[in-house]
Each structure stands twice: as C-alpha cells, then as structure tokens.
CSV table of C-alpha atoms in Angstrom, one decimal:
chain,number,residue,atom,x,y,z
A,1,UNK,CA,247.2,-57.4,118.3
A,2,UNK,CA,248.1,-54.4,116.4
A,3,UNK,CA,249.7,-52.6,119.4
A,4,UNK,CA,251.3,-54.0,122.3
A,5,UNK,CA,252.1,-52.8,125.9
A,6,UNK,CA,255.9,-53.0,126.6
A,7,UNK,CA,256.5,-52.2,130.4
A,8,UNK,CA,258.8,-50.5,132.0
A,9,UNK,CA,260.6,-51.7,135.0
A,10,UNK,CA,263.2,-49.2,135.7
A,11,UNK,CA,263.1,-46.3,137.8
A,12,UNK,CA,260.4,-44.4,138.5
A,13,UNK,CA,260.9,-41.4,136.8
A,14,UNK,CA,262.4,-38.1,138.2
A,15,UNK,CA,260.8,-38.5,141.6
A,16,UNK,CA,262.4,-42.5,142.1
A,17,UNK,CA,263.2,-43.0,145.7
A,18,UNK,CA,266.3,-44.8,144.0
A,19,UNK,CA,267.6,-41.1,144.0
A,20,UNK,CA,267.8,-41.1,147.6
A,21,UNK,CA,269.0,-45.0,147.7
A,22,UNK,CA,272.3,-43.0,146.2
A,23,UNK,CA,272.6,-40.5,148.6
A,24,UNK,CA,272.6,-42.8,151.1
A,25,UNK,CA,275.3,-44.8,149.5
A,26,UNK,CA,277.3,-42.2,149.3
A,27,UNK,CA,277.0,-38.1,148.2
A,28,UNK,CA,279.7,-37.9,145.6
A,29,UNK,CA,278.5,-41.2,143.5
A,30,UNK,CA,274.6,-39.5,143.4
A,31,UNK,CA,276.7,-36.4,142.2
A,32,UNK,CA,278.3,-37.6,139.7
A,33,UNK,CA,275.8,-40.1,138.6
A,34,UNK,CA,273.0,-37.8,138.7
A,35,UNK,CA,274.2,-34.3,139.2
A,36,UNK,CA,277.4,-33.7,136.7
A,37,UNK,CA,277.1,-34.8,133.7
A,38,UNK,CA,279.2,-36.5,132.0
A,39,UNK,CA,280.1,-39.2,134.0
A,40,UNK,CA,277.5,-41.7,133.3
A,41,UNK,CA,277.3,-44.0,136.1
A,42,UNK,CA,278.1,-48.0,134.3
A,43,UNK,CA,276.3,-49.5,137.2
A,44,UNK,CA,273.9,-50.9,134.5
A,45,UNK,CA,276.6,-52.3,132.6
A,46,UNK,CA,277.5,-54.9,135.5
A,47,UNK,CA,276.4,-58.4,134.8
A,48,UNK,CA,274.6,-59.1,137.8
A,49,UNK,CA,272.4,-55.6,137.0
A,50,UNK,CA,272.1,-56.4,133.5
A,51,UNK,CA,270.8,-60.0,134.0
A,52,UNK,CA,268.4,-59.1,137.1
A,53,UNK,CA,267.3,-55.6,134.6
A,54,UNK,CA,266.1,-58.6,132.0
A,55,UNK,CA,264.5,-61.0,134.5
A,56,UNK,CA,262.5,-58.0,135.6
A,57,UNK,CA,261.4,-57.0,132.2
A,58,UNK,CA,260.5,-60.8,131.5
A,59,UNK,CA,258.6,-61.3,134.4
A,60,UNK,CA,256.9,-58.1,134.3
A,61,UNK,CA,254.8,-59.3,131.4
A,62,UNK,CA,254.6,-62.8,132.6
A,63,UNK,CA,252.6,-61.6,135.5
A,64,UNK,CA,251.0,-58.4,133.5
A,65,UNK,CA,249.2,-61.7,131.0
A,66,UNK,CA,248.3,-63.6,134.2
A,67,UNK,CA,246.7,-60.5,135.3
A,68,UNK,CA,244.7,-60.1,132.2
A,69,UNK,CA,243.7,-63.9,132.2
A,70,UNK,CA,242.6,-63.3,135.7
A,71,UNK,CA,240.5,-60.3,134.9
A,72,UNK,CA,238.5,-61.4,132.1
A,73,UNK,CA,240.8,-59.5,129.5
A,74,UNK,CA,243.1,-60.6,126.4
A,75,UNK,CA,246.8,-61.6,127.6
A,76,UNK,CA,248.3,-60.6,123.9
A,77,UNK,CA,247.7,-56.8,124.8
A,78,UNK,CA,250.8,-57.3,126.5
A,79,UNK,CA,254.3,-58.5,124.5
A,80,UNK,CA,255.1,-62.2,125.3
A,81,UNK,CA,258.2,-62.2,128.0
A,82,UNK,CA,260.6,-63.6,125.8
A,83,UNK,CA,260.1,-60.8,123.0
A,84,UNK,CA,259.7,-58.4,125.9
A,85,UNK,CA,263.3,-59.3,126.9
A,86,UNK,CA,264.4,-59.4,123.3
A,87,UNK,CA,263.3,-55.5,122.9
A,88,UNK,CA,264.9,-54.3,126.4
A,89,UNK,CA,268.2,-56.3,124.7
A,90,UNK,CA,268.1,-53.9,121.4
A,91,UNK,CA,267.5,-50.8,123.6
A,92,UNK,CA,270.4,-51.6,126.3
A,93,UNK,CA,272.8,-52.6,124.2
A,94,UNK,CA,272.3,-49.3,122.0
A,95,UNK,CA,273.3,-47.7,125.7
A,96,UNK,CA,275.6,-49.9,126.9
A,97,UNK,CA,277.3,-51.7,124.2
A,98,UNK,CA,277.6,-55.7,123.1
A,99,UNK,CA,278.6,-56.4,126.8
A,100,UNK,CA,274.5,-57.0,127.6
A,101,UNK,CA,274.6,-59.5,125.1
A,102,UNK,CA,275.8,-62.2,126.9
A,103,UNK,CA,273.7,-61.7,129.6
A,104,UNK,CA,270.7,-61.9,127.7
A,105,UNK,CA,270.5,-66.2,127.1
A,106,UNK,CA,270.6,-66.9,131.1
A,107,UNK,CA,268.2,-64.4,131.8
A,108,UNK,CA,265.8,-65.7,128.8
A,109,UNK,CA,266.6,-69.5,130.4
A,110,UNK,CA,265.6,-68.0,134.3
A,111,UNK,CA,262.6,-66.4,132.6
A,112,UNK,CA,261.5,-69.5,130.6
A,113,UNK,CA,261.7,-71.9,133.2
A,114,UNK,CA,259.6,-70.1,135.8
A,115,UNK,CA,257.1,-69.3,133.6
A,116,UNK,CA,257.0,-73.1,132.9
A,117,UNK,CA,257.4,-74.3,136.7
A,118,UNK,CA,255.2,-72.1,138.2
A,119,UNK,CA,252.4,-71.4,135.6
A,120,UNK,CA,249.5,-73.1,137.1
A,121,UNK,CA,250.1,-71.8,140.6
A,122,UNK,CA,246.8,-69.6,141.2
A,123,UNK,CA,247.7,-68.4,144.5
A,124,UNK,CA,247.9,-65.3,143.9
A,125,UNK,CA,245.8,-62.7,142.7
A,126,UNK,CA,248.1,-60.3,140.6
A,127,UNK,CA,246.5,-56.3,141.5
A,128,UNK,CA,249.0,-54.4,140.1
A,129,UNK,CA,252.3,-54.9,138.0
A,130,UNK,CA,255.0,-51.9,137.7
A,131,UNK,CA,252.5,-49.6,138.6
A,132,UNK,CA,254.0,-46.3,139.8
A,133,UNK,CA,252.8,-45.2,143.4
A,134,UNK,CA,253.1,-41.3,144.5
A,135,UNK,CA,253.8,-41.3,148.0
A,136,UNK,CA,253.9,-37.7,150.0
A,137,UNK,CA,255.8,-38.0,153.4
A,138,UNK,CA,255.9,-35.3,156.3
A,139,UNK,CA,259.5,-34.3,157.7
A,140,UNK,CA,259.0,-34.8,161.6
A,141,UNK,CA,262.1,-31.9,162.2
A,142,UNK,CA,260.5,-29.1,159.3
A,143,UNK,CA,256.8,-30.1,158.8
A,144,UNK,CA,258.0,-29.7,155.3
A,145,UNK,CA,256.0,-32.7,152.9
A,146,UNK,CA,258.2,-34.4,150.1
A,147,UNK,CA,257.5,-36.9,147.4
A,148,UNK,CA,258.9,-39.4,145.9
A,149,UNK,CA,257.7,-42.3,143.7
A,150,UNK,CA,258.2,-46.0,143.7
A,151,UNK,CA,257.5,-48.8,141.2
A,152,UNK,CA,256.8,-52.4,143.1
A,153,UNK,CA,257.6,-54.9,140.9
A,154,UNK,CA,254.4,-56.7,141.7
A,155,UNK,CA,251.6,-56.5,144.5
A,156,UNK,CA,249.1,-59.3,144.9
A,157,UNK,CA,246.6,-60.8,147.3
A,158,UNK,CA,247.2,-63.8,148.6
A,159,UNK,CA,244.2,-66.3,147.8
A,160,UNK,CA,244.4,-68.2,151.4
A,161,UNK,CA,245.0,-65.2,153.6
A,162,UNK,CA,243.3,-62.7,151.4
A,163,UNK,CA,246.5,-59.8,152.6
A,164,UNK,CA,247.8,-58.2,150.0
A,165,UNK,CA,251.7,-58.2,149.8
A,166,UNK,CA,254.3,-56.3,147.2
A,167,UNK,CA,256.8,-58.8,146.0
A,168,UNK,CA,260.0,-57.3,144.8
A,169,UNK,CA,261.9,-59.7,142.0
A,170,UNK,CA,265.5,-60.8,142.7
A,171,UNK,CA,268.2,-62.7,141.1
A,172,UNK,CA,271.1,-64.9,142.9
A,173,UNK,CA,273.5,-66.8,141.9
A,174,UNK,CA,274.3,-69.6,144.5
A,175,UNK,CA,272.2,-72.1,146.3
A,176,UNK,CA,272.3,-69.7,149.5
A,177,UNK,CA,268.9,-68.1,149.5
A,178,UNK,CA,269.1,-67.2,153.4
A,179,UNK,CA,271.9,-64.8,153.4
A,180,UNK,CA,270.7,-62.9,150.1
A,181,UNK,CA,267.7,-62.1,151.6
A,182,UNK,CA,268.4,-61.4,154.6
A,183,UNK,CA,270.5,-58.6,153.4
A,184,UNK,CA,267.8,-56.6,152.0
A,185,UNK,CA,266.3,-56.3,155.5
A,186,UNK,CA,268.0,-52.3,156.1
A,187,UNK,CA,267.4,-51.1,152.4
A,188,UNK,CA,265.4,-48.1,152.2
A,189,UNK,CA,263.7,-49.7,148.9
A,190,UNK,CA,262.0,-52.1,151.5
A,191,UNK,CA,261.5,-49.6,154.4
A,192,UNK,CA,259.0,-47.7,151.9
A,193,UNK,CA,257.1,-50.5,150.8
A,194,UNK,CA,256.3,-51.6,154.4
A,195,UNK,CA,255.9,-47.5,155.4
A,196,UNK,CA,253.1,-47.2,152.9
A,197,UNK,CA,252.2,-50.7,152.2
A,198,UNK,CA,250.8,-50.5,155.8
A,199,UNK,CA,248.7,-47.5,155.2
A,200,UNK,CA,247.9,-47.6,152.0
A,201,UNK,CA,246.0,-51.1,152.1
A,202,UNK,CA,245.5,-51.1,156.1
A,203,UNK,CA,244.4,-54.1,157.5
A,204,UNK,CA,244.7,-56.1,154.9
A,205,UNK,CA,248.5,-55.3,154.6
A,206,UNK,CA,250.4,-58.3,154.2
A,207,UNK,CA,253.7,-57.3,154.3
A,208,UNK,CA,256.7,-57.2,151.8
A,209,UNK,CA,258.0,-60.4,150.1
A,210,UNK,CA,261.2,-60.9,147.9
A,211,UNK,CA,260.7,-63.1,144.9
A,212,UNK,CA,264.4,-64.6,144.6
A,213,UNK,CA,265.3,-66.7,141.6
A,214,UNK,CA,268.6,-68.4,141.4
A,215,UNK,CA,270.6,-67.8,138.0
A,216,UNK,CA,272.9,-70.9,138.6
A,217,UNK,CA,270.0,-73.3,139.8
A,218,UNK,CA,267.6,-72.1,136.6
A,219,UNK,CA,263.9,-72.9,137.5
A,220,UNK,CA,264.4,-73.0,141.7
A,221,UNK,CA,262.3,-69.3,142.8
A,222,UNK,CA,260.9,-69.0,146.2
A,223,UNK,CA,258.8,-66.0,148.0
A,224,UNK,CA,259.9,-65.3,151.3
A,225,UNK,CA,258.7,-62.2,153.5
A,226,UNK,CA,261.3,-59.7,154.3
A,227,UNK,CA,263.0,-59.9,157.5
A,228,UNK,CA,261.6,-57.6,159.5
A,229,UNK,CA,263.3,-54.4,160.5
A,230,UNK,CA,260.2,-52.1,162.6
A,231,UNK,CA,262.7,-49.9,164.1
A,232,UNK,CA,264.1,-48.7,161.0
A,233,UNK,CA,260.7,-48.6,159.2
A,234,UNK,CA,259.4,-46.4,161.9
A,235,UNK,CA,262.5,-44.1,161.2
A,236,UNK,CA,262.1,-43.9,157.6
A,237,UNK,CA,260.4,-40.4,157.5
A,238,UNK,CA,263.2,-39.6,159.1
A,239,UNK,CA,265.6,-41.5,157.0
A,240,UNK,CA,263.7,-40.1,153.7
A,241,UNK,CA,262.8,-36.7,154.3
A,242,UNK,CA,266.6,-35.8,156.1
A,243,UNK,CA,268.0,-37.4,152.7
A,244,UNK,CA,266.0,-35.0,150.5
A,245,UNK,CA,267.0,-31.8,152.7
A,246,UNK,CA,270.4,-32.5,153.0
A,247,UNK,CA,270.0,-33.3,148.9
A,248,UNK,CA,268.6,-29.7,148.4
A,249,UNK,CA,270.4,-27.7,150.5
A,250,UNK,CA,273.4,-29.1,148.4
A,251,UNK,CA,272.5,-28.2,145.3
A,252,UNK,CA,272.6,-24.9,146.1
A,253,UNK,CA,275.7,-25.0,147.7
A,254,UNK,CA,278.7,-23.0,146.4
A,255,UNK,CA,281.3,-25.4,146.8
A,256,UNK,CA,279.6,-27.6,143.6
A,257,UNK,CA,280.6,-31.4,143.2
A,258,UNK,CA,282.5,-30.8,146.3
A,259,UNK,CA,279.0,-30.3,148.6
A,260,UNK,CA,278.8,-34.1,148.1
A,261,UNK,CA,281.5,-35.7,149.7
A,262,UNK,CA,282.7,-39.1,149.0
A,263,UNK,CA,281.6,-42.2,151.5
A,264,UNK,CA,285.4,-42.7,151.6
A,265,UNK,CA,284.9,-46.4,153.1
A,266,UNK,CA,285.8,-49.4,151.2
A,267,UNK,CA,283.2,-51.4,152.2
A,268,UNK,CA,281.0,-48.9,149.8
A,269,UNK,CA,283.7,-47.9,147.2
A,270,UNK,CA,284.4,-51.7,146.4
A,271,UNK,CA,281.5,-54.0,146.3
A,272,UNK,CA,280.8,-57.6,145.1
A,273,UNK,CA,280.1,-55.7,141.9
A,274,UNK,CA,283.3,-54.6,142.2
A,275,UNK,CA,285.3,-51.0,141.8
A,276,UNK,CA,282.5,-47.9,141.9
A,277,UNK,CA,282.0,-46.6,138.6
A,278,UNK,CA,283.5,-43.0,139.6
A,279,UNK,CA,287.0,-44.7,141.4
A,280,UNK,CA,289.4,-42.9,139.4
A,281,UNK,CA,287.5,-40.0,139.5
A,282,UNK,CA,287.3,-39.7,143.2
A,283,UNK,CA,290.9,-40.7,143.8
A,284,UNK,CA,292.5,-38.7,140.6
A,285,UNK,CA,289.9,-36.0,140.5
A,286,UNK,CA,288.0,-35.3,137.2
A,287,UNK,CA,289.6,-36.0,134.0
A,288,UNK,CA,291.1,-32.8,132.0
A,289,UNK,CA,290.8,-30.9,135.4
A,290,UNK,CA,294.4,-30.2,137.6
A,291,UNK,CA,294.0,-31.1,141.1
A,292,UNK,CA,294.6,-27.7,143.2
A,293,UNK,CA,297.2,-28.1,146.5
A,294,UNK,CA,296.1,-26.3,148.9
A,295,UNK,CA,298.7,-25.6,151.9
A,296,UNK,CA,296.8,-26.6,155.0
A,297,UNK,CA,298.1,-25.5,158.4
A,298,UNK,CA,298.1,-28.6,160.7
A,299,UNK,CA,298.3,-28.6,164.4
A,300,UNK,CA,298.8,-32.3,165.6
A,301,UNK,CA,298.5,-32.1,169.6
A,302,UNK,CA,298.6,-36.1,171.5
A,303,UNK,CA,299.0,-37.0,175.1
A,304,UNK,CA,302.6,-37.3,176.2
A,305,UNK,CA,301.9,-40.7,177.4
A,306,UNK,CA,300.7,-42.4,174.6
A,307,UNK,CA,302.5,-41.1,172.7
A,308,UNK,CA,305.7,-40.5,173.7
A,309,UNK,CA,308.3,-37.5,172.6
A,310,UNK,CA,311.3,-39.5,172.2
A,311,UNK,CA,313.1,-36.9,173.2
C-alpha cells in the first residue's frame, strides 16, 4: 500500500488522564515533568517503560490487522508489528538516546511470539484499537464538569458472552502473574475504564481485563479481569475532578514550583524503577539556582512525662 497507518499508543494528548495519574503520585514530579520546563522527566528512558512502550506499539497493529480481517477490510493499511516497532525504535532513540536500543530485540521476540501463539484464537471481536475516548465528568463538591481523555489499548466483545471488555496490555518479567495484577486494582487508569466502561456500553459492559505478557517466559500472555475495587470506582469523580481543582488552583498560585509539594515518602520517590527522575532536584533544589535559608522561629512544646526535662 502506498500509505500506511502507524498508531499511536502514547498518551492521549493534552487532556490524558495520565496528567492526573502524576498529581496523584506526587505534586512536584507533575511540576517538573509537566509544568517547568526543562527538566524532562526520563521516566521513558527506564527499561521496563521502554520495552512495555514497544510491546504496545507492536501489538497495537497486531490487533488493528485482525480488526481489518474481521471487518471485511485490507490488513496492509496498517504497518506490520514488527516494522511498527522498528519505526517507534528510530523515533525514541532520536529522544532518548542508544539506551532504547537494547530494549528493542526482547520486545520484537514478546511481540513475535504472541502473534504466533495466539493467532488463530477468534474469541474476540476487536471494536476498537487506541481509539481516543472524551469523557466529561461532574465534580460532586462544585457542579463544575471536567474532561479528560483516555486511550484503551484495546476494547473487544467477547464472542461467548457477547460483553464487551477494554483490555489494557502489560509486560512482566517473572513467572508471578498474580501479584502484578493485582496491583493495578487502585490505579486511577483502571478506575476510569470501569467508571465509563459501565455507562458508555451499559449492559453489555463486561468489565476491564489486563492483557499481561511475561518478558522472561516469551510467548506465556494471559487475560485476566481486574480485581475489582467498587468502592474506589464509585469515588473516582471524586478522585478525578478534586485532582483537576487542586491542579488549577495551583497554577495560578504565586508561590510557583513550590505550589506543588513533593510526596516526600520513599515508598513514591524510590520505586522498582528505581530513583525518581527529579531526586537531586527535590533534595538539592534546581540546578544553577542557590537554595534561600530562611530563619524559622520554632516552638517545640512536649508533655513533661514523655518526655522528660532532665533537669
């Protein structure tokens, strides 16, 4: 074909709700990450992120062809996965340097041998793939209605039960599928799909699933629903609409970067990715800048008997 579709699996554009998935983390890394340039965040550059950010572009246009097939239409208006991944490699690395390079092979080896374990399951009929959703959401304290937008990896309808389920792609590395997914249960990513998901296609909602592939056991993938979480998808309009208020109001705040204060917990500032991207920033303050002392009046008062006077 003369032109090709490439898809994008990234965010979502300037309305992602992955804006908010960084507030939540914590103030200061959506600042600097998003706010004050430039301190580019090098989240992308980890290995896990760069290997899953291929697998995603790979199987993007595996399911985008078996879409096509299914409907009737030519599979080659889309770019084969492998060339896909090979032109997501040229753009990435011109970002992030020779690093993504050796992330490239596994994720071409994970994308490979699904396609060829898995290519004659017709269970499911593919509806959409990366398809951006708009989704307008009411503030139950203000009345005030926000947007944001969200890409699903993939939404299909299962043949058997005929619901129709989003299926968001993940990569692991380990033979412990149980534990990786059952950590996605309180993400707001998930939240949302089940928050709209269950409006938008009613009663023939069929939940959210996680499509986990294995990176060390290349060619194991399994579907499995989310665990459920119904308390905190009832409180996402909360949880969303709070996030963008408290987002806005500091934008507008005089004290600048400093509106968004730092999670200050090690738990978020040192991850199994490792160190956050902005460590030395938050503990040494920005580069070329002088750290101002301020003299702080302290009054320290305790309770003679636990603590006691010495005197």
């Amino acid at each position: 074909m003369s032109t090709r579709i490439l898809l994008d699996s990234g965010p979502s554009g300037p309305l992602t709700l992955h804006r908010v998935q960084d507030w939540l983390r914590c103030r200061r890394f959506f600042a600097l990450s998003r706010r004050y340039p430039p301190f580019p965040s090098g989240m992308p550059g980890r290995a896990p992120l760069v290997r899953g950010s291929f697998v995603h572009v790979g199987l993007a246009h595996v399911f985008a062809r078996k879409m096509a097939v299914q409907r009737g239409a030519d599979p080659e208006m889309y770019y084969p996965p492998l060339e896909a991944i090979e032109l997501a490699r040229v753009a990435m690395r011109a970002e992030f340097g020779n690093f993504v390079d050796t992330e490239v092979d596994l994720a071409r080896r994970v994308v490979t041998a699904y396609e060829r374990e898995h290519r004659h399951e017709e269970r499911y009929e593919v509806l959409y793939v990366e398809q951006v959703f708009t989704i307008s959401v009411t503030s139950p304290v203000t009345g005030r209605v926000w947007q944001y937008q969200q890409r699903p990896d993939l939404i299909v309808r299962d043949r058997y039960t005929r619901k129709v389920q989003v299926h968001d792609h993940k990569t692991h590395r380990g033979n412990d599928f149980d534990a990786a997914m059952e950590g996605y249960a309180p993400a707001v990513q998930f939240l949302s799909y089940s928050w709209w998901g269950s409006q938008f296609f009613d009663e023939a909602w069929g939940g959210t699933w996680i499509h986990m592939l294995s990176t060390s056991d290349v060619g194991r993938a399994e579907v499995r629903p989310i665990v459920p979480a119904p308390n905190l998808v009832r409180l996402f309009p909360l949880i969303y609409t709070q996030s963008e208020e408290e987002m806005a109001a500091a934008a507008v705040s005089r004290l600048g970067l400093d509106a968004y204060t730092p999670a200050a917990n090690e738990q978020v500032c040192y991850t199994r990715y490792g160190k956050c991207d902005f460590w030395d920033v938050c503990l040494w303050g920005k580069p070329g800048t002088a750290i101002r002392e301020e003299l702080v009046q302290v009054r320290v008062t305790a309770d003679s008997g636990a603590f006691p006077r010495g005197d």
